[in-house]
Amino acid sequence: MKHRATKEPVYESLHALNHGFEWVLTELARLHELGMFNQDLTNILRVVVKETRAWANFELLEILHQREQDDWTRFGRLHRRWEKKLQDPNDVLIEAKLLMEKQQKAVAKKSRQTQPGAK
């Protein structure tokens, strides 16, 4: 599978594949109700269909998981790049000032705790 293909048709195919498996299971039950298959044969065929569906989903989702993770990383990088480009230079100064104030408060609190007679 090429990575360049859009994901929408892949997810649509995954849906259609699962819908098709569900249709097969429904028709197996119908054939059993019509007396064409006994219960044991119906059960084993259901198990085989469900196993095949799980295997196909597993293989496809493993590929899609890696693809989504790669896209998340790539788009996250682009997002951070745009944020950095659009960031106001004064934001850095404001953040630095807030950090310094927080550190000063922590130091002041610590010094009050270490003074004799402090609780």
XYZ file of C-alpha atoms in Angstrom:
119
model
C 0.000 0.000 0.000
C 1.391 3.375 -0.969
C 1.576 5.957 1.778
C 0.651 8.720 -0.646
C -2.921 7.482 -1.156
C -5.527 9.511 0.658
C -6.792 7.868 3.801
C -10.501 8.401 3.250
C -10.895 5.598 0.653
C -8.910 3.246 2.889
C -11.219 3.895 5.848
C -14.242 3.564 3.551
C -12.908 0.208 2.337
C -12.338 -0.906 5.918
C -15.959 -0.052 6.688
C -17.190 -1.845 3.560
C -15.051 -4.893 4.366
C -16.506 -5.146 7.866
C -20.003 -4.567 6.524
C -19.407 -7.417 4.073
C -18.260 -9.752 6.837
C -21.391 -8.841 8.807
C -23.507 -9.633 5.742
C -21.840 -13.066 5.411
C -22.554 -13.803 9.088
C -26.191 -12.768 8.648
C -26.580 -14.988 5.594
C -24.953 -17.942 7.380
C -27.546 -17.570 10.148
C -30.300 -17.382 7.531
C -29.067 -20.545 5.803
C -29.037 -22.284 9.180
C -32.628 -21.146 9.823
C -33.596 -22.506 6.390
C -32.160 -25.879 7.403
C -29.247 -25.793 4.959
C -26.527 -25.968 7.635
C -26.608 -27.777 10.960
C -25.625 -25.919 14.153
C -22.072 -27.312 14.268
C -21.303 -26.311 10.676
C -22.893 -22.891 11.197
C -20.783 -22.336 14.322
C -17.477 -23.310 12.702
C -18.201 -21.179 9.633
C -19.044 -18.222 11.890
C -15.761 -18.720 13.764
C -13.783 -18.862 10.503
C -15.472 -15.699 9.171
C -14.888 -13.833 12.452
C -11.265 -14.986 12.578
C -10.709 -13.833 8.994
C -12.345 -10.469 9.738
C -10.183 -9.991 12.838
C -7.034 -10.915 10.916
C -7.830 -8.535 8.046
C -8.665 -5.717 10.496
C -5.501 -6.357 12.483
C -3.248 -6.237 9.417
C -4.891 -3.117 8.010
C -5.048 -1.280 11.329
C -1.395 -2.007 12.002
C -0.528 -0.222 8.745
C -2.977 2.601 9.456
C -1.656 3.027 13.002
C 1.863 3.679 11.722
C 0.546 5.959 9.013
C -1.537 8.004 11.472
C 1.394 8.227 13.876
C 3.657 9.482 11.067
C 1.030 12.044 10.018
C 0.530 13.178 13.611
C 4.280 13.744 13.945
C 4.543 15.531 10.590
C 1.519 17.775 11.146
C 2.555 18.469 14.741
C 5.922 19.664 13.460
C 4.211 21.904 10.885
C 1.835 23.228 13.544
C 4.726 24.130 15.882
C 6.564 25.758 12.976
C 3.540 27.961 12.209
C 3.040 28.814 15.877
C 6.674 29.830 16.146
C 6.399 31.931 12.995
C 3.254 33.694 14.239
C 4.416 34.059 17.835
C 4.667 37.574 19.204
C 8.285 38.238 20.286
C 6.904 39.862 23.433
C 5.292 36.542 24.428
C 8.739 35.176 25.242
C 9.467 38.157 27.476
C 6.122 37.818 29.245
C 6.706 34.095 29.815
C 10.198 34.783 31.166
C 8.830 37.431 33.550
C 6.123 35.052 34.828
C 8.691 32.299 35.329
C 10.992 34.637 37.273
C 8.100 35.748 39.503
C 7.166 32.135 40.160
C 10.761 31.274 41.058
C 11.024 34.300 43.364
C 7.842 33.260 45.171
C 9.179 29.727 45.598
C 12.476 31.021 46.993
C 10.655 33.396 49.359
C 8.390 30.583 50.571
C 11.355 28.297 51.129
C 13.296 30.944 53.050
C 10.278 31.577 55.317
C 10.076 27.871 56.076
C 13.767 27.631 57.010
C 13.776 30.701 59.314
C 13.965 30.013 63.049
C 10.524 30.007 64.622
C 8.775 29.187 61.337
C 6.139 26.489 61.421
